[in-house]
Amino acid sequence: METQLLNLPSQTHSMNSLSSKLKPLLSSKLVPFFAFPLSLTPNLPLSSSTRRRVSATNSLKLSANAAALKEGWLDSLSCPSPDTREDPISTSSDSCWVIGVDPDLSGALALLKTDSSGCSAQVFDSPYLPVRVGNRVRKRLDPRSIVELVRSLEAPIGTAAYIEQSIPFPKDGKQGWWSGGFGYGLWIGILVASGFSVVPVSSLLWKKELELAGGGSTKDDSRRIASALFPSLIDQLKRKKDHGRAEALLIAAYGKGLRMKVDPSLDMEKLVP
């Protein structure tokens, strides 16, 4: 039997040709690891003075960023509607009108106006309506009625509207957190869309200015001070549940810059029927 040897020159040639094409491609892509510089120097700890300088620099950057962010936020809350810029009641932002808002469900809107005869004050309860939530009926702010209320004020465009910032507390629960955030956002949206300059203010700030800060301060104290500042409205502040009216008035008073030492002899029992 004769053994036949297979001759495959064409295949061998093809493989050699492919290998020759791959060699320059691979050699151009692969880089020896020793081509990269390696640093074996350990990170030395910074001195205390250097750390202080770095910390101070970072603090300044954070403060500058925080100030810029706050300025941008406040600027976004001052947005007169284009279609109301030529309204007859439009004036500059240096208006003698000031609005104060307690955005809670039990809150209110207060309006202070100053003219040649003095300063007049008005207060309006926040409109709400019953809404079914799950198996219960709850109160919710009424957006349409709030819009109608704000329009009825006929306040000049650019009027400053001070609103208490909504801060959730653990004891309020999920419904309280939702309701507080909803009311705060709703009021801001309506006030900005109405052409007012909204100024959020923390409860701690305005209460401190009116000597209401501290653990011993109560909502009755808010009614007492509001009654002293606005004696013409004392009949609207008699009941315990009128604390929302009182706080809206005091927020407006803070925005207006009204300050006074309240007579501590003012007895709240005379205001509570």
Backbone as numpy.savetxt, mean C-alpha at the origin, in Angstrom:
# Nx Ny Nz CAx CAy CAz Cx Cy Cz
38.23 -77.04 -49.99 37.37 -75.85 -49.99 38.26 -74.62 -49.99
37.94 -73.74 -50.77 38.74 -72.53 -50.87 38.15 -71.43 -49.99
39.04 -70.82 -49.27 38.60 -69.71 -48.42 38.67 -68.42 -49.20
37.53 -67.68 -49.17 37.48 -66.42 -49.93 37.62 -65.25 -48.96
38.53 -64.41 -49.24 38.72 -63.21 -48.42 37.94 -62.06 -49.03
37.21 -61.38 -48.13 36.41 -60.25 -48.59 37.27 -59.01 -48.58
37.23 -58.28 -49.61 37.99 -57.04 -49.73 37.04 -55.85 -49.66
37.13 -55.06 -48.58 36.21 -53.92 -48.39 36.97 -52.61 -48.41
37.60 -52.30 -49.47 38.39 -51.05 -49.51 37.54 -49.82 -49.46
36.38 -49.89 -50.04 35.53 -48.69 -50.07 35.05 -48.30 -48.69
34.70 -49.31 -47.85 34.20 -49.00 -46.50 35.31 -48.43 -45.63
36.50 -49.08 -45.78 37.64 -48.59 -44.98 37.98 -47.15 -45.34
37.97 -46.89 -46.60 38.25 -45.54 -47.06 37.22 -44.54 -46.51
35.95 -45.00 -46.48 34.89 -44.11 -45.97 35.09 -43.80 -44.50
35.45 -44.78 -43.69 35.66 -44.55 -42.27 36.85 -43.64 -42.03
37.92 -43.88 -42.80 39.09 -43.01 -42.63 38.76 -41.56 -42.98
37.93 -41.43 -44.02 37.55 -40.07 -44.43 36.73 -39.37 -43.35
35.78 -40.12 -42.71 34.95 -39.55 -41.64 35.80 -39.18 -40.44
36.77 -40.06 -40.12 37.66 -39.79 -38.98 38.49 -38.55 -39.22
38.92 -38.37 -40.44 39.74 -37.19 -40.75 38.93 -35.91 -40.66
37.64 -36.02 -40.91 36.80 -34.81 -40.82 36.49 -34.46 -39.38
36.39 -35.50 -38.52 36.04 -35.24 -37.13 37.20 -34.70 -36.32
38.43 -35.10 -36.69 39.59 -34.70 -35.89 39.74 -33.20 -35.74
39.69 -32.45 -36.82 39.83 -30.98 -36.62 38.68 -30.38 -35.87
37.46 -30.96 -36.01 36.29 -30.43 -35.31 36.42 -30.63 -33.80
36.84 -31.84 -33.41 36.99 -32.13 -31.98 38.14 -31.35 -31.39
39.21 -31.26 -32.11 40.38 -30.56 -31.57 40.12 -29.08 -31.38
39.19 -28.52 -32.19 38.90 -27.10 -32.06 37.96 -26.80 -30.91
37.21 -27.82 -30.43 36.24 -27.59 -29.37 36.79 -27.91 -27.99
37.70 -28.86 -27.92 38.21 -29.28 -26.62 39.33 -28.36 -26.17
39.25 -27.93 -24.91 40.27 -27.05 -24.34 40.83 -27.73 -23.11
42.13 -27.84 -23.00 42.72 -28.48 -21.82 42.31 -27.76 -20.55
42.11 -28.54 -19.47 41.64 -27.93 -18.23 42.65 -26.96 -17.66
43.93 -27.18 -17.98 44.95 -26.30 -17.41 45.02 -24.96 -18.12
44.13 -24.78 -19.15 44.14 -23.49 -19.83 43.47 -22.40 -19.01
42.64 -22.81 -18.03 41.95 -21.83 -17.20 42.78 -21.54 -15.97
42.91 -20.26 -15.61 43.71 -19.95 -14.42 42.98 -20.39 -13.16
43.66 -21.00 -12.25 43.08 -21.44 -10.99 43.66 -20.59 -9.87
42.77 -20.14 -8.99 43.21 -19.33 -7.85 43.16 -20.19 -6.61
44.29 -20.40 -6.01 44.37 -21.20 -4.79 44.45 -20.33 -3.56
44.25 -19.01 -3.75 44.33 -18.09 -2.61 43.03 -18.13 -1.83
43.03 -18.44 -0.55 41.78 -18.52 0.23 41.17 -17.13 0.42
39.80 -17.10 0.62 39.11 -15.84 0.89 39.46 -15.37 2.28
40.13 -14.26 2.35 40.53 -13.74 3.66 39.37 -13.00 4.30
39.16 -13.14 5.61 38.06 -12.43 6.28 38.28 -10.92 6.25
37.14 -10.19 6.10 37.22 -8.73 6.06 37.45 -8.20 7.46
38.15 -7.11 7.54 38.34 -6.46 8.83 37.03 -5.84 9.30
36.95 -5.55 10.58 35.72 -4.98 11.15 35.40 -3.62 10.53
36.42 -2.81 10.26 36.18 -1.49 9.66 35.67 -1.63 8.24
36.20 -2.61 7.51 35.72 -2.84 6.14 34.28 -3.31 6.14
33.96 -4.22 7.08 32.59 -4.71 7.17 31.63 -3.58 7.49
32.04 -2.66 8.36 31.18 -1.53 8.69 30.95 -0.64 7.49
32.02 -0.40 6.70 31.87 0.44 5.50 30.93 -0.22 4.49
31.07 -1.55 4.32 30.20 -2.26 3.39 28.76 -2.22 3.86
28.57 -2.42 5.18 27.22 -2.39 5.74 26.58 -1.02 5.58
27.38 0.03 5.83 26.85 1.39 5.69 26.49 1.70 4.25
27.33 1.24 3.32 27.04 1.47 1.89 25.76 0.76 1.48
25.61 -0.49 1.93 24.39 -1.24 1.60 23.16 -0.60 2.21
23.29 -0.08 3.43 22.15 0.58 4.08 21.73 1.82 3.32
22.73 2.60 2.85 22.40 3.80 2.08 21.70 3.44 0.78
22.16 2.37 0.13 21.52 1.95 -1.12 20.09 1.51 -0.86
19.88 0.74 0.23 18.53 0.29 0.56 17.62 1.47 0.88
18.14 2.45 1.63 17.35 3.62 1.98 16.97 4.41 0.74
17.94 4.58 -0.18 17.65 5.31 -1.41 16.62 4.57 -2.25
16.76 3.25 -2.32 15.78 2.46 -3.09 14.41 2.53 -2.45
14.36 2.45 -1.12 13.07 2.51 -0.42 12.40 3.86 -0.65
13.18 4.94 -0.60 12.62 6.27 -0.82 12.08 6.41 -2.24
12.86 5.87 -3.20 12.41 5.95 -4.60 11.16 5.12 -4.82
11.11 3.95 -4.21 9.92 3.10 -4.35 8.70 3.76 -3.73
8.89 4.38 -2.56 7.77 5.05 -1.90 7.28 6.23 -2.73
8.22 6.98 -3.29 7.84 8.14 -4.11 7.06 7.68 -5.34
7.51 6.59 -5.94 6.79 6.06 -7.10 5.40 5.58 -6.75
5.28 4.96 -5.58 3.97 4.47 -5.12 3.02 5.62 -4.88
3.48 6.65 -4.18 2.63 7.80 -3.90 2.26 8.54 -5.18
3.21 8.62 -6.12 2.93 9.29 -7.38 1.84 8.55 -8.16
1.82 7.23 -8.05 0.80 6.46 -8.76 -0.58 6.65 -8.15
-0.64 7.14 -6.92 -1.92 7.35 -6.25 -2.48 8.75 -6.48
-1.80 9.54 -7.28 -2.27 10.89 -7.62 -2.49 10.94 -9.12
-3.69 10.59 -9.53 -3.96 10.43 -10.96 -5.30 11.03 -11.34
-5.38 12.35 -11.54 -6.65 12.95 -11.97 -7.12 12.38 -13.29
-8.40 12.15 -13.39 -8.96 11.62 -14.63 -8.83 12.64 -15.74
-8.39 12.25 -16.93 -8.22 13.21 -18.03 -9.50 13.94 -18.39
-10.66 13.25 -18.28 -11.91 13.87 -18.69 -12.46 14.85 -17.67
-11.78 14.97 -16.50 -12.27 15.90 -15.47 -11.30 17.05 -15.23
-10.25 17.13 -16.02 -9.27 18.19 -15.79 -9.84 19.58 -16.03
-10.83 19.68 -16.91 -11.40 20.98 -17.21 -12.74 21.19 -16.51
-12.99 20.41 -15.47 -14.24 20.54 -14.72 -14.24 21.87 -13.98
-15.39 22.52 -13.87 -15.45 23.82 -13.19 -14.97 23.79 -11.75
-15.11 22.64 -11.07 -14.71 22.59 -9.67 -13.24 22.23 -9.52
-12.54 22.02 -10.65 -11.14 21.62 -10.57 -10.29 22.77 -10.04
-9.38 22.42 -9.15 -8.41 23.39 -8.64 -7.08 22.67 -8.53
-6.09 23.36 -8.02 -4.79 22.74 -7.82 -4.84 21.85 -6.59
-3.70 21.16 -6.37 -3.63 20.27 -5.22 -3.53 21.03 -3.91
-3.37 22.36 -3.97 -3.32 23.17 -2.75 -4.72 23.53 -2.27
-5.64 22.58 -2.39 -7.02 22.82 -2.03 -7.17 22.92 -0.51
-8.19 23.65 -0.10 -8.50 23.77 1.33 -9.39 22.63 1.80
-9.61 21.67 0.96 -10.42 20.50 1.30 -9.50 19.34 1.67
-9.91 18.56 2.63 -9.17 17.35 3.01 -10.18 16.25 3.30
-9.88 15.06 2.78 -10.73 13.89 3.01 -9.99 12.92 3.91
-10.71 12.31 4.82 -10.16 11.26 5.68 -11.02 10.02 5.56
-10.37 8.86 5.43 -11.12 7.62 5.22 -10.63 6.54 6.18
-11.57 5.98 6.92 -11.34 4.73 7.64 -11.94 3.63 6.76
-11.12 2.80 6.09 -11.62 1.90 5.05 -12.30 0.63 5.56
-12.42 0.46 6.86 -13.06 -0.75 7.38 -14.56 -0.76 7.06
-15.16 -1.95 7.24 -16.61 -2.06 7.04 -17.37 -1.11 7.95
-16.87 -0.96 9.17 -17.52 -0.06 10.12 -16.94 1.35 10.06
-16.20 1.63 8.99 -15.54 2.92 8.87 -16.42 4.00 8.26
-15.77 5.06 7.81 -16.51 6.22 7.31 -15.60 7.09 6.48
-16.20 8.08 5.84 -15.47 9.11 5.10 -15.77 10.45 5.75
-14.73 11.23 6.01 -14.90 12.56 6.59 -14.37 13.61 5.61
-15.02 14.75 5.59 -14.62 15.85 4.71 -14.47 17.11 5.54
-13.30 17.74 5.43 -13.05 19.01 6.10 -12.87 20.08 5.03
-13.57 21.20 5.20 -13.48 22.33 4.27 -13.18 23.59 5.06
-12.26 24.36 4.52 -11.88 25.62 5.16 -12.19 26.78 4.22
-12.89 27.78 4.77 -13.16 28.99 4.00 -13.06 30.20 4.93
-13.53 31.32 4.48 -13.41 32.54 5.27 -14.16 32.47 6.60
-15.19 31.62 6.64 -15.98 31.50 7.87 -15.41 30.49 8.85
-14.38 29.76 8.44 -13.77 28.78 9.33 -13.71 27.40 8.69
-13.61 26.40 9.53 -13.49 25.02 9.07 -14.77 24.26 9.38
-15.35 23.65 8.36 -16.56 22.85 8.55 -16.23 21.39 8.32
-16.98 20.51 8.98 -16.71 19.08 8.90 -17.99 18.31 8.62
-17.85 17.27 7.80 -18.94 16.34 7.53 -18.40 14.93 7.63
-19.26 13.99 8.00 -18.83 12.59 8.08 -19.95 11.70 7.55
-19.56 10.66 6.81 -20.53 9.76 6.18 -20.10 8.31 6.44
-21.06 7.49 6.85 -20.76 6.07 7.05 -20.43 5.40 5.71
-19.56 4.40 5.76 -19.24 3.65 4.55 -20.44 2.81 4.13
-20.90 2.94 2.89 -22.05 2.16 2.42 -21.66 0.67 2.30
-22.56 -0.19 2.71 -22.32 -1.63 2.56 -23.62 -2.33 2.22
-23.52 -3.58 1.82 -24.69 -4.38 1.48 -24.43 -5.82 1.90
-25.49 -6.60 2.15 -25.31 -8.00 2.55 -24.95 -8.87 1.33
-24.01 -9.77 1.53 -23.56 -10.67 0.47 -23.47 -12.09 1.05
-23.97 -13.05 0.29 -23.88 -14.43 0.74 -22.48 -14.96 0.48
-21.84 -15.46 1.52 -20.51 -16.04 1.43 -20.57 -17.44 2.05
-20.54 -18.45 1.19 -20.70 -19.81 1.69 -22.09 -20.01 2.25
-22.17 -20.40 3.49 -23.46 -20.62 4.14 -23.87 -19.45 5.03
-23.15 -18.34 4.92 -23.44 -17.20 5.79 -23.66 -15.95 4.95
-24.33 -14.99 5.56 -24.52 -13.67 4.94 -23.60 -12.69 5.65
-22.73 -12.07 4.88 -21.76 -11.13 5.45 -21.93 -9.75 4.83
-21.36 -8.77 5.52 -21.37 -7.41 5.01 -20.19 -7.20 4.08
-20.44 -6.48 3.00 -19.39 -6.09 2.09 -19.60 -4.64 1.68
-18.51 -3.91 1.48 -18.62 -2.53 1.01 -19.32 -2.49 -0.35
-20.14 -1.45 -0.54 -20.93 -1.30 -1.76 -20.20 -0.33 -2.70
-19.48 -0.83 -3.71 -18.68 0.05 -4.58 -19.50 1.13 -5.27
-20.67 0.79 -5.81 -21.47 1.78 -6.53 -21.88 2.92 -5.60
-22.32 2.58 -4.40 -22.74 3.62 -3.45 -21.56 4.48 -3.01
-20.38 3.87 -2.90 -19.20 4.66 -2.54 -18.86 5.65 -3.65
-18.94 5.21 -4.90 -18.69 6.12 -6.03 -19.68 7.28 -6.00
-20.95 6.98 -5.76 -21.97 8.04 -5.70 -21.69 8.99 -4.54
-21.25 8.45 -3.40 -20.93 9.30 -2.25 -19.78 10.24 -2.58
-18.71 9.70 -3.16 -17.54 10.51 -3.49 -17.90 11.60 -4.50
-18.71 11.26 -5.50 -19.12 12.26 -6.49 -19.96 13.36 -5.86
-20.78 12.99 -4.88 -21.67 13.98 -4.25 -20.90 15.03 -3.46
-19.66 14.73 -3.10 -18.86 15.69 -2.35 -18.51 16.91 -3.19
-18.40 16.71 -4.52 -17.99 17.78 -5.44 -16.68 18.42 -5.00
-15.78 17.58 -4.54 -14.47 18.08 -4.09 -13.60 18.41 -5.29
-12.76 19.42 -5.17 -11.88 19.80 -6.30 -10.92 18.68 -6.68
-10.59 18.63 -7.95 -9.60 17.68 -8.42 -8.26 17.96 -7.73
-7.61 16.90 -7.27 -6.34 17.07 -6.57 -6.48 17.15 -5.06
-7.72 17.10 -4.56 -7.93 17.12 -3.11 -7.17 15.97 -2.46
-6.51 16.25 -1.34 -5.76 15.21 -0.63 -6.74 14.32 0.14
-6.61 13.02 -0.06 -7.45 12.05 0.64 -6.55 11.14 1.47
-6.61 11.29 2.77 -5.80 10.48 3.68 -6.58 9.22 4.04
-5.95 8.07 3.89 -6.61 6.81 4.17 -5.73 5.96 5.08
-6.34 5.35 6.05 -5.58 4.51 6.98 -5.14 3.23 6.28
-3.86 2.89 6.42 -3.34 1.68 5.82 -3.95 0.44 6.49
-4.26 -0.54 5.66 -4.83 -1.78 6.18 -3.71 -2.70 6.65
-3.72 -3.05 7.93 -2.70 -3.93 8.50 -3.41 -5.12 9.14
-3.25 -6.33 8.59 -3.93 -7.50 9.15 -3.32 -7.93 10.48
-4.16 -8.36 11.38 -3.72 -8.90 12.66 -4.09 -10.38 12.73
-3.25 -11.20 13.37 -3.53 -12.64 13.42 -4.92 -12.98 13.97
-5.38 -12.21 14.94 -6.66 -12.53 15.55 -7.85 -12.23 14.63
-7.61 -11.49 13.55 -8.71 -11.14 12.64 -9.19 -12.33 11.82
-8.32 -13.29 11.56 -8.72 -14.45 10.76 -8.74 -14.14 9.28
-8.98 -15.19 8.48 -8.94 -15.04 7.02 -9.98 -14.07 6.51
-11.20 -14.13 7.05 -12.25 -13.22 6.59 -11.90 -11.77 6.89
-11.32 -11.55 8.07 -10.91 -10.19 8.43 -9.79 -9.67 7.53
-8.84 -10.55 7.21 -7.75 -10.15 6.32 -8.30 -9.80 4.94
-9.18 -10.65 4.43 -9.73 -10.42 3.10 -10.55 -9.13 3.07
-11.40 -8.96 4.08 -12.26 -7.78 4.12 -11.44 -6.50 4.23
-10.39 -6.52 5.07 -9.55 -5.34 5.24 -8.83 -4.97 3.95
-8.25 -5.96 3.29 -7.55 -5.69 2.03 -8.49 -5.25 0.93
-9.68 -5.85 0.88 -10.67 -5.48 -0.14 -11.11 -4.03 0.04
-11.43 -3.65 1.27 -11.88 -2.29 1.53 -10.80 -1.26 1.25
-9.58 -1.57 1.65 -8.46 -0.64 1.44 -8.22 -0.42 -0.05
-8.18 -1.51 -0.81 -7.96 -1.39 -2.25 -9.11 -0.72 -2.97
-10.34 -1.03 -2.54 -11.52 -0.43 -3.17 -11.54 1.08 -2.99
-11.31 1.52 -1.78 -11.31 2.96 -1.51 -10.21 3.67 -2.30
-9.01 3.10 -2.33 -7.91 3.72 -3.08 -8.27 3.84 -4.55
-8.81 2.76 -5.13 -9.16 2.79 -6.55 -10.18 3.85 -6.87
-11.21 3.97 -6.04 -12.27 4.95 -6.30 -11.75 6.38 -6.12
-10.95 6.60 -5.09 -10.44 7.95 -4.84 -9.48 8.40 -5.93
-8.59 7.51 -6.37 -7.66 7.86 -7.44 -8.42 8.11 -8.74
-9.38 7.23 -9.04 -10.16 7.39 -10.28 -10.99 8.67 -10.25
-11.29 9.17 -9.06 -12.06 10.41 -8.92 -11.17 11.65 -9.02
-9.86 11.43 -9.16 -8.95 12.57 -9.35 -8.35 13.11 -8.08
-8.41 12.36 -6.98 -7.86 12.83 -5.71 -6.44 12.30 -5.52
-5.69 12.99 -4.68 -4.33 12.56 -4.34 -4.40 11.77 -3.05
-4.22 10.47 -3.16 -4.39 9.58 -2.01 -3.09 9.50 -1.22
-3.20 9.60 0.09 -2.04 9.53 0.98 -2.30 8.45 2.03
-1.72 7.26 1.87 -1.87 6.24 2.91 -1.12 6.65 4.17
-1.71 6.41 5.31 -1.09 6.77 6.58 -1.36 5.64 7.58
-0.34 5.25 8.30 -0.50 4.17 9.28 -1.27 4.68 10.49
-2.00 3.77 11.13 -2.77 4.15 12.31 -1.85 4.63 13.42
-0.66 4.03 13.51 0.28 4.43 14.56 0.70 5.88 14.39
0.86 6.32 13.14 1.33 7.69 12.88 0.28 8.72 13.25
-0.95 8.57 12.72 -1.94 9.61 13.00 -2.39 9.57 14.46
-2.40 8.39 15.05 -2.79 8.32 16.47 -1.74 8.94 17.38
-0.48 8.78 16.99 0.59 9.39 17.78 0.48 10.90 17.75
0.18 11.46 16.59 0.05 12.91 16.47 -1.12 13.46 17.28
-2.15 12.63 17.48 -3.33 13.07 18.22 -3.38 12.47 19.62
-2.21 12.00 20.09 -2.06 11.49 21.46 -2.98 10.31 21.74
-3.10 9.44 20.75 -3.90 8.23 20.92 -3.06 6.97 20.89
-1.74 7.12 20.70 -0.88 5.95 20.61 -0.68 5.35 22.00
-0.45 4.06 22.00 -0.23 3.37 23.27 -1.25 2.28 23.50
-0.87 1.31 24.32 -1.74 0.17 24.57 -3.02 0.53 25.31
-3.01 1.64 26.04 -4.19 1.99 26.82 -5.24 2.76 26.03
-4.94 3.11 24.78 -5.88 3.87 23.96 -7.00 2.97 23.47
-8.23 3.49 23.51 -9.39 2.73 23.07 -10.16 3.52 22.01
-11.15 2.86 21.42 -11.99 3.53 20.43 -12.84 4.62 21.08
-13.14 4.47 22.36 -13.84 5.54 23.07 -12.99 6.80 23.14
-11.66 6.63 23.25 -10.77 7.78 23.25 -10.82 8.50 21.90
-10.96 7.71 20.82 -11.08 8.33 19.50 -12.33 9.18 19.43
-13.43 8.69 19.98 -14.67 9.47 19.97 -14.56 10.70 20.85
-13.84 10.55 21.95 -13.69 11.69 22.86 -12.91 12.82 22.19
-11.81 12.48 21.53 -10.99 13.51 20.90 -11.72 14.10 19.69
-12.39 13.26 18.91 -13.13 13.78 17.75 -14.25 14.71 18.20
-14.88 14.39 19.30 -15.96 15.24 19.83 -15.41 16.59 20.28
-14.18 16.58 20.82 -13.58 17.83 21.25 -13.12 18.67 20.06
-12.61 18.01 19.03 -12.16 18.73 17.84 -13.32 19.25 17.01
-14.41 18.48 16.97 -15.56 18.83 16.12 -16.84 18.80 16.97
-17.01 19.78 17.83 -18.18 19.79 18.72 -19.51 19.84 17.98
-19.51 20.36 16.76 -20.77 20.42 16.01 -21.25 19.02 15.61
-20.37 18.03 15.66 -20.72 16.67 15.25 -20.86 15.73 16.45
-20.94 16.27 17.64 -20.96 15.42 18.83 -22.16 14.48 18.84
-23.29 14.92 18.27 -24.46 14.06 18.23 -24.26 12.84 17.32
-23.34 12.94 16.37 -23.07 11.82 15.47 -21.98 10.89 16.02
-21.50 11.20 17.23 -20.43 10.40 17.82 -20.82 9.84 19.18
-22.11 9.80 19.46 -22.57 9.39 20.79 -22.40 7.90 21.06
-22.67 7.08 20.05 -22.71 5.63 20.26 -21.32 5.00 20.14
-21.16 3.87 20.80 -19.88 3.17 20.72 -19.55 2.76 19.29
-20.58 2.40 18.52 -20.32 1.96 17.16 -20.01 3.12 16.22
-19.98 4.35 16.75 -19.63 5.51 15.92 -18.12 5.76 15.90
-17.35 4.78 16.37 -15.90 4.97 16.40 -15.33 5.10 14.99
-15.98 4.47 13.99 -15.52 4.62 12.60 -15.64 6.05 12.12
-16.72 6.71 12.48 -16.89 8.13 12.14 -15.80 8.96 12.81
-15.56 8.66 14.09 -14.57 9.43 14.84 -13.18 9.28 14.20
-12.83 8.06 13.83 -11.48 7.85 13.29 -11.33 8.46 11.90
-12.39 8.44 11.10 -12.32 9.11 9.79 -12.09 10.61 9.99
-12.77 11.20 10.96 -12.58 12.62 11.25 -11.17 12.91 11.74
-10.64 12.02 12.57 -9.30 12.24 13.10 -8.23 12.04 12.02
-8.46 11.13 11.09 -7.53 10.95 9.98 -7.51 12.22 9.12
-8.69 12.78 8.87 -8.77 14.03 8.12 -8.12 15.17 8.91
-8.32 15.18 10.22 -7.70 16.21 11.06 -6.17 16.11 11.00
-5.67 14.87 11.01 -4.22 14.68 10.87 -3.75 15.25 9.53
-4.48 14.95 8.45 -4.10 15.47 7.14 -4.18 16.99 7.08
-5.11 17.55 7.82 -5.30 19.00 7.83 -4.29 19.70 8.73
-3.66 18.90 9.59 -2.68 19.49 10.51 -3.30 20.03 11.77
-4.52 19.57 12.10 -5.16 20.03 13.33 -4.58 19.28 14.52
-4.16 20.01 15.53 -3.62 19.43 16.75 -4.20 20.20 17.92
-4.46 19.50 18.99 -4.94 20.19 20.18 -4.79 19.29 21.39
-4.69 19.91 22.53 -4.70 19.19 23.79 -6.16 19.02 24.21
-6.58 17.77 24.26 -7.98 17.52 24.57 -8.18 17.53 26.07
-9.27 18.14 26.51 -9.60 18.21 27.92 -9.96 16.81 28.42
-9.17 16.23 29.33 -9.47 14.88 29.80 -10.74 14.78 30.62
-11.30 15.92 30.99 -12.53 15.89 31.79 -13.75 15.56 30.93
-13.59 15.53 29.60 -14.71 15.18 28.73 -15.11 13.74 29.01
-16.28 13.55 29.56 -16.74 12.24 30.02 -17.43 11.51 28.89
-16.90 10.33 28.54 -17.50 9.55 27.46 -18.85 8.98 27.85
-19.13 8.85 29.14 -20.42 8.31 29.54 -21.57 9.22 29.11
-21.27 10.51 28.93 -22.29 11.44 28.47 -22.55 11.27 26.97
-21.58 10.64 26.27 -21.74 10.46 24.84 -22.37 9.12 24.50
-22.40 8.19 25.44 -22.93 6.86 25.20 -24.32 6.77 25.79
-25.37 6.58 24.96 -26.74 6.53 25.49 -26.96 5.27 26.33
